[in-house]
Short mmCIF file of C-alpha atoms in Angstrom, two decimals:
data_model
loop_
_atom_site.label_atom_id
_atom_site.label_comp_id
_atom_site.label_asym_id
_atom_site.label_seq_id
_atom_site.Cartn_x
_atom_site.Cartn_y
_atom_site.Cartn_z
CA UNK A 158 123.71 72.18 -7.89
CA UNK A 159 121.07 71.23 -10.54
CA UNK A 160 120.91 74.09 -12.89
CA UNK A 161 118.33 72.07 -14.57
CA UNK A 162 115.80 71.24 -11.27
CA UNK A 163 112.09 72.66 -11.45
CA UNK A 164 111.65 75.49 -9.62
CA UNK A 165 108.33 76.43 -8.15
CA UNK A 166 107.40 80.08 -6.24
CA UNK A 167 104.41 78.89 -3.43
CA UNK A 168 103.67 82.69 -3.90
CA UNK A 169 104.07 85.97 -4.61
CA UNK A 170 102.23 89.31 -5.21
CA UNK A 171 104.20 91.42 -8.03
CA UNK A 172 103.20 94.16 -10.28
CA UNK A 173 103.50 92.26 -13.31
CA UNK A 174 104.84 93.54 -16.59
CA UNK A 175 106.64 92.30 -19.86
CA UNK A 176 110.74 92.76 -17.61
CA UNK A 177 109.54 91.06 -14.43
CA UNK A 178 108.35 87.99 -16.14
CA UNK A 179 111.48 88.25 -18.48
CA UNK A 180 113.17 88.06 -14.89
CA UNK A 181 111.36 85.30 -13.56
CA UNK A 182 111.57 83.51 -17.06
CA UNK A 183 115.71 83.96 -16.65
CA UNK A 184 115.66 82.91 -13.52
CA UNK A 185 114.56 79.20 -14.69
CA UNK A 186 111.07 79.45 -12.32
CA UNK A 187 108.79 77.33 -13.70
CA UNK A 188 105.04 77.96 -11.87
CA UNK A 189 104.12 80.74 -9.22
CA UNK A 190 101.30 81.15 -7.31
CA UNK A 191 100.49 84.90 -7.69
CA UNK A 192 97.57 86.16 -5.92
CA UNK A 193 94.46 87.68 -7.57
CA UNK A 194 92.55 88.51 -4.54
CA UNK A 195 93.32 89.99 -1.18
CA UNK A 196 89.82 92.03 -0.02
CA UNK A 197 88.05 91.84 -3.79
CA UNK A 198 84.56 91.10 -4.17
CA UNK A 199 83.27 88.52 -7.28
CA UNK A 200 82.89 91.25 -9.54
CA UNK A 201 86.64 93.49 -8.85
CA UNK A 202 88.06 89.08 -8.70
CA UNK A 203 86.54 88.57 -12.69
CA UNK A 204 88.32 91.96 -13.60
CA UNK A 205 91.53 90.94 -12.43
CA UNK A 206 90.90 87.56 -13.81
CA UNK A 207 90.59 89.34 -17.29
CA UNK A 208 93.58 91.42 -16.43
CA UNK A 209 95.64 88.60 -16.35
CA UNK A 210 93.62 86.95 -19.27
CA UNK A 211 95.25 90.01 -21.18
CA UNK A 212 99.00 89.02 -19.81
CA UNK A 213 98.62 85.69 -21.50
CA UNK A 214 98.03 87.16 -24.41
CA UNK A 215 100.71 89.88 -24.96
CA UNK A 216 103.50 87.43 -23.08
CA UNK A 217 102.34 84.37 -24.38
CA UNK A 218 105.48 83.66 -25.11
CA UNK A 219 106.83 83.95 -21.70
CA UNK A 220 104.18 82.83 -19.19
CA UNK A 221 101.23 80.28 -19.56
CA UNK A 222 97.94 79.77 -17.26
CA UNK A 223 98.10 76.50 -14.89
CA UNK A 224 95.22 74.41 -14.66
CA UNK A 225 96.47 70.99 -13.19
CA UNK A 226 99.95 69.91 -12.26
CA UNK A 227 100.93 68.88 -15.95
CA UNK A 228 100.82 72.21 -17.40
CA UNK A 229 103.83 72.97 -15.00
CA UNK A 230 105.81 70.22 -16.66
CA UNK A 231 104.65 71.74 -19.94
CA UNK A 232 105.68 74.94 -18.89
CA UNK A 233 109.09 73.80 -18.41
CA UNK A 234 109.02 72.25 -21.89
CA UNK A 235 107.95 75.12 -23.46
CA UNK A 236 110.91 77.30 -21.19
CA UNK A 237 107.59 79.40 -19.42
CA UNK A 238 106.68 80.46 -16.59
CA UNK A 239 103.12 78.81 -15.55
CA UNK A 240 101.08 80.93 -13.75
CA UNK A 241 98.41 79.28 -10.98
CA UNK A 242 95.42 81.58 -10.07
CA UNK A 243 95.46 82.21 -6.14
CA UNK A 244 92.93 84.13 -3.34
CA UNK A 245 94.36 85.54 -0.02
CA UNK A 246 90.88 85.54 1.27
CA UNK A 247 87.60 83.93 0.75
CA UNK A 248 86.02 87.91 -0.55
CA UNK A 249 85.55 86.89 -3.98
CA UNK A 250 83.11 83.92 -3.50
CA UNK A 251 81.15 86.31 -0.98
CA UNK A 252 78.34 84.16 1.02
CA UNK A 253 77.88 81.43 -1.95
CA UNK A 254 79.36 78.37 -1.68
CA UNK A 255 78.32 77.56 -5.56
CA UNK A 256 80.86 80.14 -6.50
CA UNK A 257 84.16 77.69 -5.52
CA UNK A 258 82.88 75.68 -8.55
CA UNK A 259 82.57 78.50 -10.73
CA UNK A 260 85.50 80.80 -9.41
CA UNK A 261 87.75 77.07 -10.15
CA UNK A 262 86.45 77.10 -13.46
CA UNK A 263 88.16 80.40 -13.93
CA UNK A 264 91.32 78.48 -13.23
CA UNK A 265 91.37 79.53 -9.64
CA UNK A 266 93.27 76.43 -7.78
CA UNK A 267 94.06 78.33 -4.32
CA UNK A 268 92.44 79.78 -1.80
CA UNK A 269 92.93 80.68 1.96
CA UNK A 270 89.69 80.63 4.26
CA UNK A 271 90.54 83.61 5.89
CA UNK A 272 93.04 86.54 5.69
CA UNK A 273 94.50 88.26 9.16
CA UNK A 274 90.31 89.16 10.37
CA UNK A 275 87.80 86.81 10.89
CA UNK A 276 85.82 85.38 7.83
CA UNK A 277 83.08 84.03 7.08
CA UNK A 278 84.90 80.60 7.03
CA UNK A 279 87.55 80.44 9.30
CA UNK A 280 89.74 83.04 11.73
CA UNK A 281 92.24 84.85 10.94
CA UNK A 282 96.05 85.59 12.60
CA UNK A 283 95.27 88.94 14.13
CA UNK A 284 92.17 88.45 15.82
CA UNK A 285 92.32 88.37 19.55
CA UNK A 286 89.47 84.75 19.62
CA UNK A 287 89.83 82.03 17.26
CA UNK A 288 86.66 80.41 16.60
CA UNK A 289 88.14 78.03 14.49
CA UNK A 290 86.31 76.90 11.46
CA UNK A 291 82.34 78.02 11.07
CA UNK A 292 79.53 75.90 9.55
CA UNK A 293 79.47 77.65 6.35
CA UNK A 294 84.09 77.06 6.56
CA UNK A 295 82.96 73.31 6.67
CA UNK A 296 80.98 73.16 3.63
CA UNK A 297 83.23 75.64 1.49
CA UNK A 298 86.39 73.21 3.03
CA UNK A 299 84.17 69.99 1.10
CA UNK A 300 83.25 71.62 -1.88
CA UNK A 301 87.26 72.88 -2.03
CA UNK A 302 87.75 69.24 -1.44
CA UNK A 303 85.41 68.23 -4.30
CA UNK A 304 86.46 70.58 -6.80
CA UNK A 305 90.08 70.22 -6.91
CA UNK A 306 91.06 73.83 -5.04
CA UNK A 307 93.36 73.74 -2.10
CA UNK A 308 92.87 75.07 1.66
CA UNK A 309 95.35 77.86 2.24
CA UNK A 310 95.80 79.19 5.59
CA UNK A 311 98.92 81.21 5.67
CA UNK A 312 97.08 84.09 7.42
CA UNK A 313 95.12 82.16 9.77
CA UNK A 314 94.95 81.41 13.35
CA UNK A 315 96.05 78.44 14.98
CA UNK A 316 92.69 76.55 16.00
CA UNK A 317 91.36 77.36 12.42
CA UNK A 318 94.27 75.84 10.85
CA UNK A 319 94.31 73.23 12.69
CA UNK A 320 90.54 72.31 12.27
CA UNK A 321 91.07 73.00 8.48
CA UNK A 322 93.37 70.22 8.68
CA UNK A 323 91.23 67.95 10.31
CA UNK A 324 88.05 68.56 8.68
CA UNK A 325 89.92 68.54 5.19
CA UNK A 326 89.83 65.23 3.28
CA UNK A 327 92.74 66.44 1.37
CA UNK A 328 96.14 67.62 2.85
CA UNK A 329 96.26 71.71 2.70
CA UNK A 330 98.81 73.98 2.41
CA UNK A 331 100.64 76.83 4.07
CA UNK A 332 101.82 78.54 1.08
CA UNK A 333 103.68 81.57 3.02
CA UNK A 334 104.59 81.67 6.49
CA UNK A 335 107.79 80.49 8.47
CA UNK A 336 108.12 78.89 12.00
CA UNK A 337 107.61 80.53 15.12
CA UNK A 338 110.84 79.44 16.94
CA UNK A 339 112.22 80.94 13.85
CA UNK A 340 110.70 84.54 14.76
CA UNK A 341 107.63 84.89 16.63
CA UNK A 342 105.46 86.80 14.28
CA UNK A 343 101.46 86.03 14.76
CA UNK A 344 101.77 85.29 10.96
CA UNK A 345 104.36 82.29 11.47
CA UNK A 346 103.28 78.71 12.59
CA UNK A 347 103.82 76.57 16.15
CA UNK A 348 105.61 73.62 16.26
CA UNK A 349 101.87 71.93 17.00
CA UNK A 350 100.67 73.10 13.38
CA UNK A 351 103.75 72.45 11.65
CA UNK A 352 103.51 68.67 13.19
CA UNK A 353 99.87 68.90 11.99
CA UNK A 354 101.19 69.59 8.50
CA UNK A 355 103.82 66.68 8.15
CA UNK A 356 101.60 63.96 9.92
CA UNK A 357 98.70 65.52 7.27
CA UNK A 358 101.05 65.39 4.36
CA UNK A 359 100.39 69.11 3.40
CA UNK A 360 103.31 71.51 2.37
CA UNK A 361 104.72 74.59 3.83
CA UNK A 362 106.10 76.90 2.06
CA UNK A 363 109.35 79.30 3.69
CA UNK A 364 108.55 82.72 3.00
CA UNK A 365 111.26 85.55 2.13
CA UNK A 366 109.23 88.36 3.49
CA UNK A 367 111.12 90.68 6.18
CA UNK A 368 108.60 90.61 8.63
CA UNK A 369 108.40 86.96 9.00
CA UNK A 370 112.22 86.39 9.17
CA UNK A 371 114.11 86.68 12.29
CA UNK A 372 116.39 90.15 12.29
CA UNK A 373 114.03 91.32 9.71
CA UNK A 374 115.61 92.81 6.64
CA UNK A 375 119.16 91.70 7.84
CA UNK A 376 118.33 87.97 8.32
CA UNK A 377 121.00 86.01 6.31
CA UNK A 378 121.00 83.52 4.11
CA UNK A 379 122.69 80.33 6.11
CA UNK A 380 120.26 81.56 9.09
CA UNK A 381 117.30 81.07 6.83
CA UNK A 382 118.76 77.96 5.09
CA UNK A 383 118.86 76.87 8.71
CA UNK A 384 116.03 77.16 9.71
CA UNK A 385 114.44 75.10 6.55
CA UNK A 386 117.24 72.02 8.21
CA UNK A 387 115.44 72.36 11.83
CA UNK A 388 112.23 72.23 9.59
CA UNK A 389 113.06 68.94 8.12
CA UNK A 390 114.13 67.66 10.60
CA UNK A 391 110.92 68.45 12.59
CA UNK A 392 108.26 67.25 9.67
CA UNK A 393 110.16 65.82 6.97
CA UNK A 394 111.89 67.05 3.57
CA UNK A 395 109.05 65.77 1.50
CA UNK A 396 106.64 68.48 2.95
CA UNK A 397 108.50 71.78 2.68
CA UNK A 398 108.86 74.21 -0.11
CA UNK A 399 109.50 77.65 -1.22
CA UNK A 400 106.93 80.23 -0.89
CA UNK A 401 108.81 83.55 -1.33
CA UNK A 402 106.02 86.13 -0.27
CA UNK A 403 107.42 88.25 -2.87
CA UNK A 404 105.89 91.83 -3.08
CA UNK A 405 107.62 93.64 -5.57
CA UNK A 406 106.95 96.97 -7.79
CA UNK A 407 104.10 98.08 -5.75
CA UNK A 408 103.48 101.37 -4.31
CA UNK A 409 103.34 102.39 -0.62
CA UNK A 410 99.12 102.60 -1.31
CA UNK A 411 98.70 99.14 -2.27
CA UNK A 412 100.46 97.85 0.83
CA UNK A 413 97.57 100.28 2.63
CA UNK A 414 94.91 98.18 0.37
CA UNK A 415 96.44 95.13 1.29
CA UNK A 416 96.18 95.98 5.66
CA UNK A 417 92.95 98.37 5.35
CA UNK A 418 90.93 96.61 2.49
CA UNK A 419 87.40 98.36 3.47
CA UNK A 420 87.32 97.03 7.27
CA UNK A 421 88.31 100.35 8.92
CA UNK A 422 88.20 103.85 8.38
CA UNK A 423 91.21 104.44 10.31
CA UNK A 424 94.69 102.76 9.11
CA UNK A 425 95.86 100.06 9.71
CA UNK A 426 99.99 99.38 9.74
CA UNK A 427 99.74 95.22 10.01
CA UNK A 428 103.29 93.67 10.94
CA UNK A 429 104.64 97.53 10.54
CA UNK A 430 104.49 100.65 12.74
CA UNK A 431 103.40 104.18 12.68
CA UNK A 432 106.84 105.16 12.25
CA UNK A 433 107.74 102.81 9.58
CA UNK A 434 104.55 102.10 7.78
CA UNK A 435 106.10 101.23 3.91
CA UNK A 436 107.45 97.81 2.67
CA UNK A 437 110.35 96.91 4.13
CA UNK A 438 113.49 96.14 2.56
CA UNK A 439 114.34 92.36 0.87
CA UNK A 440 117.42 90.42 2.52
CA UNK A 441 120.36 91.25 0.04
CA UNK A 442 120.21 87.58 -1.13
CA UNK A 443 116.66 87.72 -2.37
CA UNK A 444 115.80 90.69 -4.18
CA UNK A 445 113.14 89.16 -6.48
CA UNK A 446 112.95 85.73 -8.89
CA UNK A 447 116.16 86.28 -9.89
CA UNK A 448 117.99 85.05 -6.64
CA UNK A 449 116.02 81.78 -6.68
CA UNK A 450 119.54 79.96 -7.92
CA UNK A 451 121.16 81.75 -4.54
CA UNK A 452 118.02 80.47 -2.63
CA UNK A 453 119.48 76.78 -3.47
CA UNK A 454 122.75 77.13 -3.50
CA UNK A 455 122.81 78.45 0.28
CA UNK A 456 120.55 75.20 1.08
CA UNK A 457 123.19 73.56 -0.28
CA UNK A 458 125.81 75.04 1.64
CA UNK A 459 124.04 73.62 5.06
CA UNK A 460 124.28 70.32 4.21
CA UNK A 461 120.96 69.86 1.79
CA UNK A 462 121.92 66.99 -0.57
CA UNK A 463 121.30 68.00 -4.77
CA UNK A 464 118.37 66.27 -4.07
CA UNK A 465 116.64 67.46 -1.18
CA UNK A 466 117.48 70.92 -2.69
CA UNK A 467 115.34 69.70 -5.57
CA UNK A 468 112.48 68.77 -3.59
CA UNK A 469 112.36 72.17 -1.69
CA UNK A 470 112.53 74.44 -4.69
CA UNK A 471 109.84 72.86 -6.88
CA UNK A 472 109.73 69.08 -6.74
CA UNK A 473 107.80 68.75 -3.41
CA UNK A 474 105.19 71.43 -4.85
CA UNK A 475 104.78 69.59 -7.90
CA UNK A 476 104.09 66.16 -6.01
CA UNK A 477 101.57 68.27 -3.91
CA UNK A 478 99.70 70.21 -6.84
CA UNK A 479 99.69 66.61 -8.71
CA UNK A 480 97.39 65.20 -6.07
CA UNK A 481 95.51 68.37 -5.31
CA UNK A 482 94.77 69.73 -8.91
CA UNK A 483 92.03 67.41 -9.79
CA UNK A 484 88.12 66.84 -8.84
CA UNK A 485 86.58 64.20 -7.69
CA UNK A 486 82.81 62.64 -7.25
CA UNK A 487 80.67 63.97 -4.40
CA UNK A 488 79.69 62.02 -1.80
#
């Protein structure tokens, strides 16, 4: 195995502080996506914009803002970790489609249209009708386009993501979410959107999260490493990468924040259960960023070649942010 290969995290939520990014600095990651947003309005986005502003400055010596796919290659120069600014929902540009511009400007280069509830763009994976994507989706989807910020929809229903994919004139993304005939969560994807993704040339990234991984906590690692071959095989090497869906250091009342965000008064337990409402328990072989290296070595145990394993763990993400991270003239 390449010790040497880029590594690239599709995304992660972490509680951030100077040992984790020594960890994920160690661990020879070169980018994540790490979320900024899940239910935050403009205002609560800009203050954790400046909150990270602050990490850059007291760790500037271990992690480094992303702006367009050469800063990851710079990154890896430099031995840092770049950082790329990411929204699980469309909450912090509200109802104003002039705020992609400005909210890109920020250095924000993902977003998903809608997360789990319906939007104001786009459905999400719990709701029982999928209107698939609304007028005002359809104009934030071309001024994503325009911009140079890419179409998430990890948490979105299937008619929404599959209009996204249509209506988009770039390829999107799936940054964190696994197959259905993997596990049948309502967060993993069909074999009709993962098609949709490979014919589209977008990227899907595997996610290490329990609840989307069949047998849960207990999945192991040549079952997952499996299920990326069946993948390939499916849509193609070229569009698949890692997306870990790593939630680590957090207490029990963020993961509330993260279900509940303000749209009930009552509470809401997501892809838990009344009886075991908390996060659930990592897989033994992926803890945090410092089991990336195990990551690729048990891809390589199921017959990946060194450089398919390459592609999967950053390459294929790099190709993808190279041809997404840029604007373009309107039409």
């Amino acid at each position: 195995m390449n010790k040497d290969m880029l590594m690239i995290d599709g995304l992660q939520y972490v509680n951030w502080n100077r040992g984790l990014f020594e960890q994920a600095q160690r661990a020879g990651l070169h980018a994540i996506h790490v979320t900024i947003a899940y239910w935050e309005n403009s205002r609560e986005t800009l203050e954790n914009i400046g909150h990270w502003n602050r990490h850059f400055l007291d760790h500037g010596d271990l992690i480094m803002p992303v702006h367009q796919a050469a800063d990851i290659l710079e990154a890896k120069r430099l031995g840092k970790v770049g950082i790329i600014f990411g929204f699980q929902n469309c909450s912090p540009m509200e109802d104003d489609v002039k705020m992609v511009q400005i909210l890109h400007q920020l250095g924000v280069r993902i977003m998903q249209l809608s997360y789990n509830n319906q939007s104001l763009l786009a459905t999400g994976c719990y709701e029982e009708q999928d209107g698939g994507i609304t007028r005002f989706g359809r104009q934030v989807i071309s001024e994503m386009n325009r911009v140079g910020m890419i179409i998430d929809m990890s948490h979105s229903a299937e008619k929404s993501t599959l209009e996204a994919i249509e209506i988009s004139e770039r390829p999107i993304a799936i940054t964190h979410a696994n197959p259905t005939f993997f596990h049948a969560a309502l967060r993993n994807k069909s074999d009709k959107v993962l098609r949709a993704i490979g014919e589209s040339e977008g990227m899907l990234g595997f996610s290490m999260y329990p609840f989307h991984l069949k047998n849960g906590s207990d999945c192991t690692l040549p079952e997952f490493c499996q299920m990326i071959m069946q993948t390939a095989e499916m849509i193609g090497i070229d569009r698949l990468g890692i997306g870990s869906d790593l939630c680590e250091n957090w207490d029990y009342s963020v993961l509330e924040w993260m279900r509940s965000g303000r749209w009930t008064m009552g509470i809401d337990h997501g892809e838990g259960t009344a009886a075991s409402p908390s996060w659930p328990r990592q897989p033994t072989w992926f803890a945090g960023s410092k089991d990336m290296h195990t990551v690729a070595q048990g891809l390589e145990d199921v017959g990946f070649s060194e450089t398919d394993v390459a592609k999967i763990m950053g390459q294929n993400w790099q190709s993808f942010f190279e041809k997404s991270f840029f604007g373009k003239a309107r039409t």
